[in-house]
Coordinates of C-alpha atoms in Angstrom, one line a residue:
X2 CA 39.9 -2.3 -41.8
X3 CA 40.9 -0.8 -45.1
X4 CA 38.4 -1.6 -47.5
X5 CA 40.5 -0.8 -50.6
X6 CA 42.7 -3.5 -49.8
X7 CA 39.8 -5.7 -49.5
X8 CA 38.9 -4.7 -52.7
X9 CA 42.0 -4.9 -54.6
X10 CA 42.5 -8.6 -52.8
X11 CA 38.8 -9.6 -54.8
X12 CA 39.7 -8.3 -57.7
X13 CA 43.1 -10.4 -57.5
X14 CA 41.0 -13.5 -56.8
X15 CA 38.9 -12.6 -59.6
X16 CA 41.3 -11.6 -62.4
X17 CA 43.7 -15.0 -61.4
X18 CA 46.6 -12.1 -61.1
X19 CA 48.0 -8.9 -59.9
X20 CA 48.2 -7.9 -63.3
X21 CA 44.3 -8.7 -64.5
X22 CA 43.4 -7.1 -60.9
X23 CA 45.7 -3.9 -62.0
X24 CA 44.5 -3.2 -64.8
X25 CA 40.9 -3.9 -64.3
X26 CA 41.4 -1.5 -61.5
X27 CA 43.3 0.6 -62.9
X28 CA 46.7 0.8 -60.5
X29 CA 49.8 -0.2 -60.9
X30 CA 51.0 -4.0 -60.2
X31 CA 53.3 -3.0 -57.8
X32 CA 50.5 -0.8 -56.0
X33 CA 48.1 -4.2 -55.9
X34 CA 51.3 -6.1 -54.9
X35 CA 51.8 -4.0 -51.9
X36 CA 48.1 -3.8 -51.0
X37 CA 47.9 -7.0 -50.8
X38 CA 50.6 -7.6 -48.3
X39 CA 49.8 -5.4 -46.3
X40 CA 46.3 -7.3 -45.9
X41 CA 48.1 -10.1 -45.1
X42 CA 50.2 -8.6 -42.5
X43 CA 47.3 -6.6 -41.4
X44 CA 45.6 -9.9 -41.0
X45 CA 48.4 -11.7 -39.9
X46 CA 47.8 -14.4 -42.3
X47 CA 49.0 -15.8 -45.7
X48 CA 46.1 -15.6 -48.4
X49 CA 47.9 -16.3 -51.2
X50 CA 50.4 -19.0 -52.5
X51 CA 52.8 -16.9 -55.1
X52 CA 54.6 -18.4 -58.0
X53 CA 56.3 -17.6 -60.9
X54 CA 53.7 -18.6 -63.2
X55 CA 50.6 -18.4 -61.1
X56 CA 48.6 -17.2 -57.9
X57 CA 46.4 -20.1 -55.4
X58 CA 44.6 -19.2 -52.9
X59 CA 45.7 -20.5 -49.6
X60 CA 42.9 -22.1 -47.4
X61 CA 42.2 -19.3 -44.9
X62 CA 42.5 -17.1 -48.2
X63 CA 39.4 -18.9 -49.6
X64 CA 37.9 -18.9 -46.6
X65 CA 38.4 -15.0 -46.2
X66 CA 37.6 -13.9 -50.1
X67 CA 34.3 -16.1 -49.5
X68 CA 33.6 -13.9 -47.0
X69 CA 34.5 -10.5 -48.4
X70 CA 32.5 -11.3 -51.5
X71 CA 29.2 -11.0 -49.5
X72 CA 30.5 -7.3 -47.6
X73 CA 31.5 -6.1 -50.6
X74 CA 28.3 -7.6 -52.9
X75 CA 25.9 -6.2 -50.1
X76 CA 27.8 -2.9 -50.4
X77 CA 27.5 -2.5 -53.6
X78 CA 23.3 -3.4 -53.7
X79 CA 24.0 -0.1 -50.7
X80 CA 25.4 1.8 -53.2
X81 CA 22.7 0.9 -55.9
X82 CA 19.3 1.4 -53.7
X83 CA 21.2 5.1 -52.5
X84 CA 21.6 6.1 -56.3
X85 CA 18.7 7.4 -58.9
X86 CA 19.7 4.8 -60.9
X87 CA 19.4 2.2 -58.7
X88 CA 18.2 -0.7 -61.5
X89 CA 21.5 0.4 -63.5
X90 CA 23.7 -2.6 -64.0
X91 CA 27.5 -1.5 -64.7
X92 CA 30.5 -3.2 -65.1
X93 CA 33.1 -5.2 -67.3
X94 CA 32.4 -8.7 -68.5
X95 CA 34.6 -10.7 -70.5
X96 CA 32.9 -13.4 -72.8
X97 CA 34.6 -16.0 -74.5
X98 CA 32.9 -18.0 -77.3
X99 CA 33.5 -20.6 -80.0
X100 CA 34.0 -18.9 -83.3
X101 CA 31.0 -20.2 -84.9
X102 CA 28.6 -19.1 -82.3
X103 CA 29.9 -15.6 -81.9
X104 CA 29.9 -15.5 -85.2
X105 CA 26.7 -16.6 -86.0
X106 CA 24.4 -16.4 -83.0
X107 CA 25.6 -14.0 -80.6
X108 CA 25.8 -10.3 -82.7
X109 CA 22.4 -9.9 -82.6
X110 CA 22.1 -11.0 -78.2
X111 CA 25.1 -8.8 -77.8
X112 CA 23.9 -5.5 -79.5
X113 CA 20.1 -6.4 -77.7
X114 CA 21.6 -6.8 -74.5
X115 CA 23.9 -3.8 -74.6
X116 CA 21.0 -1.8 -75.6
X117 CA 19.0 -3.0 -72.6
X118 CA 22.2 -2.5 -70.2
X119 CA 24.1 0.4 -71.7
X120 CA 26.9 0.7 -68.4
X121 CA 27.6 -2.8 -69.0
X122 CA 31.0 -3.3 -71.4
X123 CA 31.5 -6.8 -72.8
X124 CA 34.5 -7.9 -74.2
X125 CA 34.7 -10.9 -76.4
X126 CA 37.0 -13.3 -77.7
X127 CA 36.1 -15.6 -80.2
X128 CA 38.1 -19.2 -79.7
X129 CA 38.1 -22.7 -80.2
X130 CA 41.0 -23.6 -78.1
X131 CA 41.1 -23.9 -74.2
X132 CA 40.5 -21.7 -72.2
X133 CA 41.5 -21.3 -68.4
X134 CA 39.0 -19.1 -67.2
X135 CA 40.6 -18.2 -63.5
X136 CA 44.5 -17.3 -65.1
X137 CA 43.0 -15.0 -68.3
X138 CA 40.1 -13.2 -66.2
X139 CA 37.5 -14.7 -68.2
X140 CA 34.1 -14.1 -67.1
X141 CA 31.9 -16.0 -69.1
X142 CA 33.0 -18.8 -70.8
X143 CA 30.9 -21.1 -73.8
X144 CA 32.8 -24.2 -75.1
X145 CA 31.7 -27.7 -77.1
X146 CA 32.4 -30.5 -74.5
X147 CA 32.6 -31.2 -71.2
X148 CA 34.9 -29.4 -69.4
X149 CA 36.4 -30.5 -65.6
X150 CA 37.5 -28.0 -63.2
X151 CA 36.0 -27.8 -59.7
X152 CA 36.8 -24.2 -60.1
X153 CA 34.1 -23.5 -62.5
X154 CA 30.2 -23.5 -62.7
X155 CA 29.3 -25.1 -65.5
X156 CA 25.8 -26.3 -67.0
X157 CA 24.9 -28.2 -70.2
X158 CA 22.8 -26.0 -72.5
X159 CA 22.2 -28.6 -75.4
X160 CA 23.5 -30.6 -77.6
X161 CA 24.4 -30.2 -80.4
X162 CA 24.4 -32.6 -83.8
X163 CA 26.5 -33.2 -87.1
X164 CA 25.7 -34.1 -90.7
X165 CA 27.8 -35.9 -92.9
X166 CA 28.1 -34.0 -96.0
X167 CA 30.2 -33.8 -99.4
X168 CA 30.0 -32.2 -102.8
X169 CA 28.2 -33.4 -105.8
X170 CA 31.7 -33.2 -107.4
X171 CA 33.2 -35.2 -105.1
X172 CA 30.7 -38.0 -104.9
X173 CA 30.6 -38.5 -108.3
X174 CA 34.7 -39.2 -108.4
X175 CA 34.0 -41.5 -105.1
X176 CA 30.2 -42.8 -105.5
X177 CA 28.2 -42.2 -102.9
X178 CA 27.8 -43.7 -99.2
X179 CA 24.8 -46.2 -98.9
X180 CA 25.5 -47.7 -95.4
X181 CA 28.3 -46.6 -92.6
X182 CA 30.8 -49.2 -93.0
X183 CA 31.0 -47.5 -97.0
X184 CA 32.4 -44.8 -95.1
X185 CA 35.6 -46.9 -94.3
X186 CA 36.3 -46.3 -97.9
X187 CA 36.2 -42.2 -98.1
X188 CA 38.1 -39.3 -97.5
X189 CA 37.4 -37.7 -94.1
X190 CA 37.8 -33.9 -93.4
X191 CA 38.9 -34.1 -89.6
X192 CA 36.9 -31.1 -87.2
X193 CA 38.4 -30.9 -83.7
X194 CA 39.3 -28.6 -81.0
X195 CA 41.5 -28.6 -78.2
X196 CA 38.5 -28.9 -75.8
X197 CA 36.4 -31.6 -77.8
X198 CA 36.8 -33.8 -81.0
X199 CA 34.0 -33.1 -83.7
X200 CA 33.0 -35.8 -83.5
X201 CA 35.7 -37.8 -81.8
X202 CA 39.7 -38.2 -82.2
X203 CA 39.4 -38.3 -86.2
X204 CA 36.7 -41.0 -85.6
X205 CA 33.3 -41.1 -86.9
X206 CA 30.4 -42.4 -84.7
X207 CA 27.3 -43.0 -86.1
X208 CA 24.4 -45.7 -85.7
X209 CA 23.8 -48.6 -88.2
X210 CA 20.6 -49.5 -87.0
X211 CA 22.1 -51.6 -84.6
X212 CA 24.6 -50.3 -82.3
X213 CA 26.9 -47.6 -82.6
X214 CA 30.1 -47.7 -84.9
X215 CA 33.0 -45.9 -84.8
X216 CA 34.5 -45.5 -88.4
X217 CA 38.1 -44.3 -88.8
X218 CA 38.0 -42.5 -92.9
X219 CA 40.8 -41.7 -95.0
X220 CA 42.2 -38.2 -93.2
X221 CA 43.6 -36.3 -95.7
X222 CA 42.9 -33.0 -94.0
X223 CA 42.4 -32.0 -90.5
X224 CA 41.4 -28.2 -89.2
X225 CA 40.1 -26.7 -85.8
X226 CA 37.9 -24.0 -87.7
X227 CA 34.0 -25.6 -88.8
X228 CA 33.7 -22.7 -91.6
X229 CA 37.1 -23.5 -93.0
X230 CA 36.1 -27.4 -92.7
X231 CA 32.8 -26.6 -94.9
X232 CA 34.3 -24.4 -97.7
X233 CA 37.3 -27.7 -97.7
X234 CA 34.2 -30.0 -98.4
X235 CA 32.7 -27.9 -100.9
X236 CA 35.4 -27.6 -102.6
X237 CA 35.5 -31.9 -103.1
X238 CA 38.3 -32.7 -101.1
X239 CA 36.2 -35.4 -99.1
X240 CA 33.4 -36.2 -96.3
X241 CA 32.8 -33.6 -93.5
X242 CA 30.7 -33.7 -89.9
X243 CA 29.2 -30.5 -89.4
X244 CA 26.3 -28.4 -87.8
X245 CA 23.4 -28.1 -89.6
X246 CA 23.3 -24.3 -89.5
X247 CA 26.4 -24.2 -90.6
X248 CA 25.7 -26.7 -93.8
X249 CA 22.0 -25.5 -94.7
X250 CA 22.7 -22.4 -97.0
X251 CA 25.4 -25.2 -99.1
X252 CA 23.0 -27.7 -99.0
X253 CA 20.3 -25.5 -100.5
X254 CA 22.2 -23.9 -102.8
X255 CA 23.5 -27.8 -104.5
X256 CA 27.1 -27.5 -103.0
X257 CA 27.0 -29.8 -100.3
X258 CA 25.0 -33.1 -100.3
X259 CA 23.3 -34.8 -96.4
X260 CA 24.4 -38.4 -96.8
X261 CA 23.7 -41.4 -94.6
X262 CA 20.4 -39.3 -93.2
X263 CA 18.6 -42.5 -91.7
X264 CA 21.9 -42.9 -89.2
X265 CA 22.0 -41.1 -86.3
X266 CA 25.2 -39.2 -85.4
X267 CA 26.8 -39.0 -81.8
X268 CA 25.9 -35.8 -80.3
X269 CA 28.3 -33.1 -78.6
X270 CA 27.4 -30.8 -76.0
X271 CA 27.4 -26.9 -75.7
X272 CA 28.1 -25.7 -72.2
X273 CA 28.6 -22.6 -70.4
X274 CA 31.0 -21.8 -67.4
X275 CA 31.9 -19.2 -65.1
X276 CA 33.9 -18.6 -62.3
X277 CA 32.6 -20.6 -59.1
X278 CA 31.7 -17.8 -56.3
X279 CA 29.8 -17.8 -53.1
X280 CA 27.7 -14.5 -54.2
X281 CA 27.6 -14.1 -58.1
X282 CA 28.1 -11.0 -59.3
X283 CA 24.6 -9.4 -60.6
X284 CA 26.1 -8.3 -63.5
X285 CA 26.8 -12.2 -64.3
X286 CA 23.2 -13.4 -63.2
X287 CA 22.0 -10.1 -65.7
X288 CA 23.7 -11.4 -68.6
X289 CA 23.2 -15.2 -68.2
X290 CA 19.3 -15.0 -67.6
X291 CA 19.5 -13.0 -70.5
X292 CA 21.5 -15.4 -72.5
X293 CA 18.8 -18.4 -71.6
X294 CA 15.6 -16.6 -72.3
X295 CA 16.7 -16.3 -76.0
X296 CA 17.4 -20.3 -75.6
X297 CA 14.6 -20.5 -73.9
X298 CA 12.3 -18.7 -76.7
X299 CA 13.2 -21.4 -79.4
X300 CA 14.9 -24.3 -77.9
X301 CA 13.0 -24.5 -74.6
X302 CA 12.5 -28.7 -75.3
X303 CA 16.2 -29.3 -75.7
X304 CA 17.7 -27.1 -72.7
X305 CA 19.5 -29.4 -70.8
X306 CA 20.3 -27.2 -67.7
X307 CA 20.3 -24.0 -65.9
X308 CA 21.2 -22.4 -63.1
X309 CA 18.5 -21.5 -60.7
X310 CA 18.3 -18.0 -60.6
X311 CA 17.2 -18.7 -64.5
X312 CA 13.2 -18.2 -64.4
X313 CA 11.0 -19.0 -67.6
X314 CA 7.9 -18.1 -65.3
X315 CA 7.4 -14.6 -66.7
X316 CA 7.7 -13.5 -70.5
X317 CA 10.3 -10.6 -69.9
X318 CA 9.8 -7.3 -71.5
X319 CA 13.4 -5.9 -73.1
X320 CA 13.9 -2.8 -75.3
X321 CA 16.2 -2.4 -78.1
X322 CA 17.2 1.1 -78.9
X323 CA 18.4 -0.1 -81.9
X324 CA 15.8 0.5 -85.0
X325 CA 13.4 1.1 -82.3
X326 CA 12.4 -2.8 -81.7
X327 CA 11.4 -3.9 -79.0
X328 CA 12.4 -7.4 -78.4
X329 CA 10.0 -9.8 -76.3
X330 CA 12.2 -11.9 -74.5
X331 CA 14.8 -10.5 -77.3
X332 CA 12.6 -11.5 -80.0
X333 CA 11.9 -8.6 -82.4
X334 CA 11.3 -8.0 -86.4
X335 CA 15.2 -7.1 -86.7
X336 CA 17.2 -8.9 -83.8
X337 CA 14.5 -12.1 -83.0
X338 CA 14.2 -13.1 -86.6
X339 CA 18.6 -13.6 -86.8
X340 CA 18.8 -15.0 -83.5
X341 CA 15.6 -17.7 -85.2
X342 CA 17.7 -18.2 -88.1
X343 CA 20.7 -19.3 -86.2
X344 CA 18.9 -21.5 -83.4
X345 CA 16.0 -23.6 -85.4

């Protein structure tokens, strides 16, 4: 057996082309190309469906890279335990991440994490449109909604809430909401994305006491972007549903006004997904462990799932080279204090 066409096969699996695998490998496409039919001839058996636009695994393809993932995970552990540096992690990992969280929350677990696995390289994305995971070679994927691919692992991490809010200059023109149907009668700044409507197709849900509503404003205004939505609604041009964190330094500074704070409004849901494998990559099981003992350190009540490699049992000890902190399940003077800001 030739295990470098084994390994150039995974890597085409992985990357969802022979491109991705190419140039995460560093060959040529036509050198991946060829390696990989000649596994298949060396094999005798078709592992790959080709198209113009795409690559699909045949069935005795998934059955055979289900396979190889093992060999060439246990291989890799070989190579590890056989090294001085056996508890190095390396490799690539490619994050992708609503704008507002990479924004606001994940600098600081980026920069920790780094600095506790230095041969790991992450590249991020920052987006708030769809996102196929297997086709762009995205490892690590975190969204708002619900997404469905039986592709993909996916796990609910919490949810997430909205405030109405407007400026004192705009209230004053329009008066101010005292119950939701009032709402009926307002200008409506419309938040969605191409994955999930903030909250919901230009509709706003929200309970009167009773049962829920859904309230269809005056939409002037719609935009995919929840900063751009704020500064919009600070600047009076109507009502907006947003975060919390993203409304608090308005709101204390007089710009923005809560209204309606007695009615509960309909909940979204922040998920994370990666590709579905037989034998996860440790470099994935590294980062996401990593990723929920921050979660875990301030929102431990409202984690909604996890995958069960994830452990709370023992506080975990990480250094940051970074100012010399060291972060305590990455809580720290410097990098625990943002990461708080951002998550309570």
């Amino acid at each position: 057996m030739d295990l470098n066409r084994v390994q150039i096969f995974a890597q085409v699996v992985e990357q969802g082309s022979f491109t991705g695998a190419a140039k995460a490998l560093g060959l040529t496409k036509t050198t991946v190309s060829r390696k990989v039919a000649e596994l298949e001839k060396q094999t005798g058996v078709q592992l790959l469906f080709r198209t113009t636009r795409a690559l699909r695994l045949t069935e005795a393809g998934a059955e055979y890279y289900n396979k190889i993932t093992k060999i060439l995970l246990d291989l890799e552990n070989a190579e590890a335990q056989l090294s001085a540096s056996q508890q190095r992690v390396k490799g690539n990992l490619h994050v992708v991440c609503p704008f507002e969280m990479g924004q606001l929350f994940m600098g600081p677990v980026f920069a920790c994490f780094l600095e506790s696995y230095p041969d790991i390289r992450i590249e991020t994305e920052l987006s708030n449109g769809s996102v196929d995971l297997i086709e762009e070679g995205v490892d690590i994927l975190f969204h708002v909604g619900h997404i469905e691919d039986t592709r993909l692992q996916t796990y609910k991490l919490f949810n997430t809430s909205t405030t109405l809010v407007a400026s004192p200059a705009y209230l004053e023109r329009f008066g101010r909401p005292q119950r939701p149907e009032d709402l009926w009668q307002h200008k409506y700044i419309d938040l969605y994305t191409s994955l999930a409507k903030l909250p919901s197709d230009g509709h706003i849900r929200i309970f009167d006491d009773q049962q829920w509503q859904s309230i269809t404003p005056k939409i002037q205004f719609r935009v995919n972007n929840i900063t751009l939505a704020r500064e919009v609604a600070i600047a009076g041009l109507g009502i907006a549903a947003l975060p919390p964190m993203i409304v608090e330094e308005a709101v204390q500074k007089g710009e923005l006004v809560p209204l309606l704070e007695d009615f509960p409004m309909e909940h979204n849901v922040l998920g994370i997904s990666f590709p579905k494998r037989a034998y996860l990559p440790r470099k994935y099981i590294i980062f996401i462990d990593f990723v929920y003992q921050v979660l875990f350190r301030y929102k431990a009540d409202e984690l909604l799932e996890k995958p069960d490699f994830v452990q709370f049992d023992d506080v975990k000890q990480t250094k940051c080279k970074a100012d010399e902190y060291v972060c305590t399940s990455v809580e720290s003077s410097v990098w625990g204090s943002k990461i708080k800001e951002v998550l309570v």
